[in-house]
mmCIF file of C-alpha atoms in Angstrom:
data_model
loop_
_atom_site.group_PDB
_atom_site.id
_atom_site.type_symbol
_atom_site.label_atom_id
_atom_site.label_comp_id
_atom_site.label_asym_id
_atom_site.label_seq_id
_atom_site.Cartn_x
_atom_site.Cartn_y
_atom_site.Cartn_z
ATOM 1 C CA MET A 1 7.499 -22.768 22.297
ATOM 2 C CA ALA A 2 10.526 -20.262 20.666
ATOM 3 C CA ALA A 3 13.746 -21.228 22.428
ATOM 4 C CA PRO A 4 15.061 -18.159 24.673
ATOM 5 C CA ALA A 5 17.814 -17.656 22.427
ATOM 6 C CA ALA A 6 15.878 -16.915 19.561
ATOM 7 C CA GLU A 7 13.211 -14.705 21.914
ATOM 8 C CA GLY A 8 16.503 -12.421 22.600
ATOM 9 C CA LEU A 9 17.280 -11.897 18.931
ATOM 10 C CA ALA A 10 14.158 -10.536 18.513
ATOM 11 C CA VAL A 11 14.655 -8.171 20.544
ATOM 12 C CA THR A 12 17.783 -7.239 19.336
ATOM 13 C CA ALA A 13 16.336 -7.737 15.956
ATOM 14 C CA LEU A 14 13.701 -4.565 17.088
ATOM 15 C CA ARG A 15 16.387 -2.426 18.345
ATOM 16 C CA SER A 16 18.747 -2.665 15.070
ATOM 17 C CA VAL A 17 15.514 -1.820 13.154
ATOM 18 C CA ILE A 18 14.851 0.842 16.086
ATOM 19 C CA HIS A 19 18.229 2.427 15.214
ATOM 20 C CA ARG A 20 17.523 2.243 11.533
ATOM 21 C CA VAL A 21 14.542 3.616 11.176
ATOM 22 C CA ARG A 22 15.543 6.614 12.879
ATOM 23 C CA GLN A 23 18.565 6.924 10.670
ATOM 24 C CA ALA A 24 16.134 6.941 7.519
ATOM 25 C CA ALA A 25 14.099 9.145 9.157
ATOM 26 C CA GLU A 26 17.209 11.584 9.947
ATOM 27 C CA ARG A 27 17.969 11.186 6.034
ATOM 28 C CA SER A 28 14.831 12.779 5.289
ATOM 29 C CA GLY A 29 14.853 15.252 7.526
ATOM 30 C CA ARG A 30 12.199 14.281 9.891
ATOM 31 C CA ARG A 31 12.489 13.116 13.677
ATOM 32 C CA ALA A 32 12.323 9.093 14.387
ATOM 33 C CA ASP A 33 8.840 10.236 16.426
ATOM 34 C CA ASP A 34 7.395 10.881 13.209
ATOM 35 C CA VAL A 35 7.652 7.196 12.070
ATOM 36 C CA ARG A 36 5.389 4.490 13.314
ATOM 37 C CA VAL A 37 7.025 0.951 13.690
ATOM 38 C CA VAL A 38 4.033 -2.061 13.237
ATOM 39 C CA ALA A 39 5.856 -5.380 14.385
ATOM 40 C CA VAL A 40 4.082 -8.010 12.349
ATOM 41 C CA SER A 41 3.852 -10.864 14.712
ATOM 42 C CA LYS A 42 1.764 -12.938 12.341
ATOM 43 C CA THR A 43 2.772 -17.076 12.664
ATOM 44 C CA LYS A 44 4.319 -16.228 16.149
ATOM 45 C CA PRO A 45 3.922 -17.324 19.176
ATOM 46 C CA ILE A 46 2.199 -15.285 22.304
ATOM 47 C CA SER A 47 5.700 -15.672 24.345
ATOM 48 C CA LEU A 48 7.856 -14.108 21.582
ATOM 49 C CA ILE A 49 5.557 -11.161 20.804
ATOM 50 C CA THR A 50 5.644 -10.973 24.998
ATOM 51 C CA GLN A 51 9.940 -10.474 24.482
ATOM 52 C CA VAL A 52 9.611 -7.072 21.868
ATOM 53 C CA TYR A 53 6.577 -6.161 24.487
ATOM 54 C CA GLU A 54 8.856 -6.503 27.490
ATOM 55 C CA ALA A 55 11.275 -4.774 25.902
ATOM 56 C CA GLY A 56 8.960 -1.284 25.627
ATOM 57 C CA HIS A 57 7.536 -1.771 21.869
ATOM 58 C CA ARG A 58 3.613 -1.312 21.986
ATOM 59 C CA CYS A 59 2.964 -1.434 18.413
ATOM 60 C CA PHE A 60 1.897 -4.656 17.261
ATOM 61 C CA GLY A 61 -0.051 -5.950 13.760
ATOM 62 C CA GLU A 62 -1.538 -9.037 12.587
ATOM 63 C CA ASN A 63 -2.793 -10.099 8.839
ATOM 64 C CA TYR A 64 -5.212 -12.695 10.106
ATOM 65 C CA VAL A 65 -8.690 -12.324 12.089
ATOM 66 C CA GLN A 66 -8.145 -15.824 12.858
ATOM 67 C CA GLU A 67 -4.648 -15.120 14.810
ATOM 68 C CA ILE A 68 -5.103 -11.597 15.978
ATOM 69 C CA ILE A 69 -8.951 -12.458 17.751
ATOM 70 C CA GLN A 70 -7.049 -15.457 19.185
ATOM 71 C CA LYS A 71 -3.716 -13.286 20.505
ATOM 72 C CA ALA A 72 -5.243 -9.978 21.651
ATOM 73 C CA PRO A 73 -7.415 -11.123 24.719
ATOM 74 C CA GLU A 74 -4.007 -12.965 25.761
ATOM 75 C CA LEU A 75 -1.389 -9.940 25.459
ATOM 76 C CA PRO A 76 -1.439 -6.644 27.538
ATOM 77 C CA GLU A 77 -4.618 -4.096 26.802
ATOM 78 C CA ASP A 78 -2.006 -1.318 26.383
ATOM 79 C CA ILE A 79 -0.770 -3.041 23.188
ATOM 80 C CA GLU A 80 -2.199 -0.648 20.315
ATOM 81 C CA TRP A 81 -3.259 -3.214 17.412
ATOM 82 C CA HIS A 82 -3.150 -2.909 13.992
ATOM 83 C CA TYR A 83 -4.687 -5.328 11.418
ATOM 84 C CA ILE A 84 -3.148 -4.846 8.078
ATOM 85 C CA GLY A 85 -4.349 -6.432 4.470
ATOM 86 C CA HIS A 86 -7.436 -7.358 2.903
ATOM 87 C CA LEU A 87 -10.416 -7.813 5.536
ATOM 88 C CA GLN A 88 -13.673 -9.554 4.335
ATOM 89 C CA SER A 89 -16.593 -7.328 5.231
ATOM 90 C CA ASN A 90 -18.411 -10.091 7.099
ATOM 91 C CA LYS A 91 -15.092 -10.650 9.197
ATOM 92 C CA ALA A 92 -15.442 -6.858 10.591
ATOM 93 C CA LYS A 93 -17.660 -6.956 13.632
ATOM 94 C CA GLN A 94 -15.679 -10.152 14.798
ATOM 95 C CA LEU A 95 -12.763 -8.512 14.466
ATOM 96 C CA LEU A 96 -13.549 -5.094 16.624
ATOM 97 C CA THR A 97 -15.834 -7.102 19.382
ATOM 98 C CA ALA A 98 -12.486 -8.954 20.137
ATOM 99 C CA VAL A 99 -9.856 -6.619 19.836
ATOM 100 C CA PRO A 100 -11.225 -3.965 21.651
ATOM 101 C CA ASN A 101 -7.728 -2.267 21.629
ATOM 102 C CA LEU A 102 -7.613 -2.537 17.862
ATOM 103 C CA ALA A 103 -6.253 1.037 16.814
ATOM 104 C CA MET A 104 -6.129 0.872 12.990
ATOM 105 C CA VAL A 105 -7.254 -0.984 10.222
ATOM 106 C CA HIS A 106 -4.377 -0.675 7.008
ATOM 107 C CA GLY A 107 -6.292 -1.494 4.234
ATOM 108 C CA VAL A 108 -9.768 -0.417 3.496
ATOM 109 C CA ASP A 109 -10.275 -1.223 -0.159
ATOM 110 C CA ASN A 110 -14.168 -1.047 -0.854
ATOM 111 C CA GLN A 111 -17.371 0.868 0.430
ATOM 112 C CA LYS A 112 -18.651 -2.234 1.428
ATOM 113 C CA LEU A 113 -15.794 -2.934 3.941
ATOM 114 C CA ALA A 114 -15.613 0.512 4.846
ATOM 115 C CA ASN A 115 -19.447 0.670 5.626
ATOM 116 C CA TYR A 116 -19.637 -2.733 7.583
ATOM 117 C CA LEU A 117 -16.664 -1.560 9.656
ATOM 118 C CA ASP A 118 -18.793 1.777 10.394
ATOM 119 C CA ARG A 119 -21.942 -0.086 11.320
ATOM 120 C CA ALA A 120 -20.078 -2.387 13.490
ATOM 121 C CA VAL A 121 -18.101 0.582 15.460
ATOM 122 C CA SER A 122 -21.582 2.102 15.976
ATOM 123 C CA SER A 123 -23.202 -0.911 17.734
ATOM 124 C CA ILE A 124 -20.288 -2.130 19.446
ATOM 125 C CA GLY A 125 -20.314 1.657 20.975
ATOM 126 C CA ARG A 126 -16.457 2.165 21.052
ATOM 127 C CA GLN A 127 -14.634 4.812 19.736
ATOM 128 C CA PRO A 128 -13.988 6.022 15.928
ATOM 129 C CA LEU A 129 -11.816 3.483 14.476
ATOM 130 C CA LYS A 130 -8.934 4.639 12.015
ATOM 131 C CA VAL A 131 -8.259 3.336 8.952
ATOM 132 C CA LEU A 132 -6.081 3.828 5.981
ATOM 133 C CA VAL A 133 -7.491 3.244 2.485
ATOM 134 C CA GLN A 134 -5.492 0.756 0.578
ATOM 135 C CA VAL A 135 -4.231 1.638 -2.938
ATOM 136 C CA ASN A 136 -3.011 -1.065 -5.708
ATOM 137 C CA THR A 137 0.149 0.713 -6.734
ATOM 138 C CA SER A 138 1.180 -2.318 -8.577
ATOM 139 C CA GLY A 139 -1.148 -2.883 -11.095
ATOM 140 C CA GLU A 140 -1.189 -6.496 -9.741
ATOM 141 C CA GLU A 141 -4.401 -8.528 -10.092
ATOM 142 C CA SER A 142 -3.840 -10.397 -7.415
ATOM 143 C CA LYS A 143 -3.046 -7.679 -4.770
ATOM 144 C CA SER A 144 -5.912 -5.714 -3.036
ATOM 145 C CA GLY A 145 -6.585 -2.227 -3.048
ATOM 146 C CA VAL A 146 -8.068 -0.054 -5.319
ATOM 147 C CA ASP A 147 -6.962 1.368 -8.587
ATOM 148 C CA PRO A 148 -5.045 4.423 -8.134
ATOM 149 C CA SER A 149 -7.620 6.626 -10.027
ATOM 150 C CA ASN A 150 -10.205 5.221 -7.641
ATOM 151 C CA CYS A 151 -8.607 6.357 -4.062
ATOM 152 C CA ILE A 152 -10.063 9.716 -3.664
ATOM 153 C CA GLU A 153 -13.622 8.147 -3.755
ATOM 154 C CA LEU A 154 -12.635 5.585 -1.406
ATOM 155 C CA ALA A 155 -11.417 8.217 0.820
ATOM 156 C CA LYS A 156 -13.911 10.490 0.699
ATOM 157 C CA HIS A 157 -16.904 8.316 1.106
ATOM 158 C CA VAL A 158 -15.165 7.068 4.585
ATOM 159 C CA LYS A 159 -14.140 11.069 5.451
ATOM 160 C CA LEU A 160 -18.113 11.931 4.697
ATOM 161 C CA ASP A 161 -20.231 8.984 4.457
ATOM 162 C CA CYS A 162 -18.509 7.201 8.090
ATOM 163 C CA PRO A 163 -19.318 9.152 10.588
ATOM 164 C CA ASN A 164 -17.794 6.628 13.053
ATOM 165 C CA LEU A 165 -14.593 5.836 10.957
ATOM 166 C CA GLU A 166 -11.315 8.059 10.770
ATOM 167 C CA PHE A 167 -10.035 8.819 7.295
ATOM 168 C CA SER A 168 -6.114 8.359 8.638
ATOM 169 C CA GLY A 169 -4.183 8.190 5.514
ATOM 170 C CA LEU A 170 -3.060 5.880 2.441
ATOM 171 C CA MET A 171 -1.380 2.014 2.565
ATOM 172 C CA THR A 172 -0.295 -0.196 -0.290
ATOM 173 C CA ILE A 173 1.790 -3.338 -0.420
ATOM 174 C CA GLY A 174 3.691 -2.690 -3.498
ATOM 175 C CA GLN A 175 5.095 -5.334 -5.906
ATOM 176 C CA PRO A 176 4.170 -9.731 -6.060
ATOM 177 C CA ASP A 177 6.743 -10.622 -3.851
ATOM 178 C CA TYR A 178 5.538 -7.450 -1.418
ATOM 179 C CA THR A 179 8.992 -6.108 -2.146
ATOM 180 C CA SER A 180 8.069 -1.919 -3.454
ATOM 181 C CA THR A 181 9.647 0.334 -5.871
ATOM 182 C CA PRO A 182 10.123 3.683 -5.642
ATOM 183 C CA GLU A 183 7.464 4.266 -8.252
ATOM 184 C CA ASN A 184 5.269 2.500 -5.866
ATOM 185 C CA PHE A 185 6.269 4.830 -3.195
ATOM 186 C CA LYS A 186 6.005 7.470 -5.756
ATOM 187 C CA THR A 187 2.231 6.791 -6.743
ATOM 188 C CA LEU A 188 0.810 6.781 -3.538
ATOM 189 C CA LEU A 189 2.807 10.145 -2.570
ATOM 190 C CA ASN A 190 0.515 11.241 -5.845
ATOM 191 C CA CYS A 191 -2.766 10.285 -4.910
ATOM 192 C CA ARG A 192 -2.143 11.533 -0.878
ATOM 193 C CA THR A 193 -1.614 15.128 -2.771
ATOM 194 C CA GLU A 194 -4.828 14.595 -4.727
ATOM 195 C CA VAL A 195 -6.827 13.112 -1.760
ATOM 196 C CA CYS A 196 -5.674 15.677 0.300
ATOM 197 C CA LYS A 197 -6.834 18.812 -1.865
ATOM 198 C CA VAL A 198 -9.906 17.252 -2.516
ATOM 199 C CA LEU A 199 -10.699 16.303 1.050
ATOM 200 C CA GLY A 200 -9.549 19.870 1.866
ATOM 201 C CA MET A 201 -6.699 17.825 4.442
ATOM 202 C CA ALA A 202 -3.050 19.186 5.442
ATOM 203 C CA GLU A 203 -0.658 16.634 4.214
ATOM 204 C CA SER A 204 0.796 16.147 7.360
ATOM 205 C CA ARG A 205 -2.251 14.915 8.595
ATOM 206 C CA CYS A 206 -2.515 11.922 6.030
ATOM 207 C CA GLU A 207 -0.711 9.177 7.184
ATOM 208 C CA LEU A 208 0.890 6.758 4.681
ATOM 209 C CA SER A 209 1.782 2.904 5.174
ATOM 210 C CA MET A 210 4.419 1.655 3.247
ATOM 211 C CA GLY A 211 7.664 0.005 3.547
ATOM 212 C CA MET A 212 8.069 -3.620 4.818
ATOM 213 C CA SER A 213 11.055 -5.961 6.100
ATOM 214 C CA CYS A 214 13.110 -5.541 2.469
ATOM 215 C CA ASP A 215 12.359 -1.886 1.770
ATOM 216 C CA PHE A 216 11.660 0.137 4.980
ATOM 217 C CA GLU A 217 14.446 2.461 4.915
ATOM 218 C CA LEU A 218 13.700 3.261 1.709
ATOM 219 C CA ALA A 219 9.877 3.902 2.392
ATOM 220 C CA ILE A 220 10.559 6.463 5.417
ATOM 221 C CA GLU A 221 12.993 8.870 3.282
ATOM 222 C CA MET A 222 10.309 9.048 0.698
ATOM 223 C CA GLY A 223 7.996 9.781 3.282
ATOM 224 C CA SER A 224 6.208 6.705 5.206
ATOM 225 C CA THR A 225 4.766 7.250 8.244
ATOM 226 C CA ASN A 226 4.022 3.626 9.308
ATOM 227 C CA VAL A 227 6.343 0.543 8.658
ATOM 228 C CA ARG A 228 5.442 -3.125 9.069
ATOM 229 C CA ILE A 229 8.457 -4.643 9.962
ATOM 230 C CA GLY A 230 7.822 -8.349 10.529
ATOM 231 C CA SER A 231 10.799 -11.121 9.430
ATOM 232 C CA THR A 232 13.673 -8.650 10.244
ATOM 233 C CA ILE A 233 12.028 -8.525 13.782
ATOM 234 C CA PHE A 234 10.544 -11.987 14.464
ATOM 235 C CA GLY A 235 12.559 -14.015 11.800
ATOM 236 C CA PRO A 236 11.061 -16.392 9.295
ATOM 237 C CA ARG A 237 7.229 -17.006 9.239
ATOM 238 C CA GLU A 238 6.655 -20.302 10.641
ATOM 239 C CA TYR A 239 3.765 -21.500 8.625
ATOM 240 C CA PRO A 240 1.892 -24.952 9.638
ATOM 241 C CA LYS A 241 3.304 -27.601 6.989
ATOM 242 C CA ARG A 242 0.143 -29.114 4.894
ATOM 243 C CA GLN A 243 -0.509 -32.778 5.340
#
């Protein structure tokens, strides 16, 4: 269990992040309300998430199916959960069944996954699921995501061929060390322009999920509508030690 001092630090850190988000939004001529702060709680205990929840935050993200399906049922139902990163097709139904308050998946990177999610939503009978198409903006083979040249095709598939999914925008992770360069962000902005043109969609309706703990202010200044903040709020990740 986390020490009370550590839990207090997470709430203080959250307030600092919200303040920095507001300042970055204002610098780019936007309102802080235009930017969603997803508090990424992977490897963190429920007690710590509860502290941040009780401070008024409702939007949390996880990166592992096993972790989110264990945590979500133990936490309040009004949390808006975001699944971030690569999702295996065969885990789509398990995820949706266990987490009825899953609000968005950041990271549909192929048609097969889109189809699995679409069928899972249909069979469960839940509201359409918001999804972001993940674009590999750094060209790194280790990163999931479609090549920028293929993002229109995948976005089109989600919007036109997956009636139980709501195409909500684009997402990127960035470099191998999870930092991003302005070029990564520009690539995603260019993808949005192209996708919106083809889909006849206003760019303001197409969300961008880009920016993490080390670069979220730059991402917001460049137009991000979702920033994924983990260690800056919760402290360093606590991975189990290998035997």
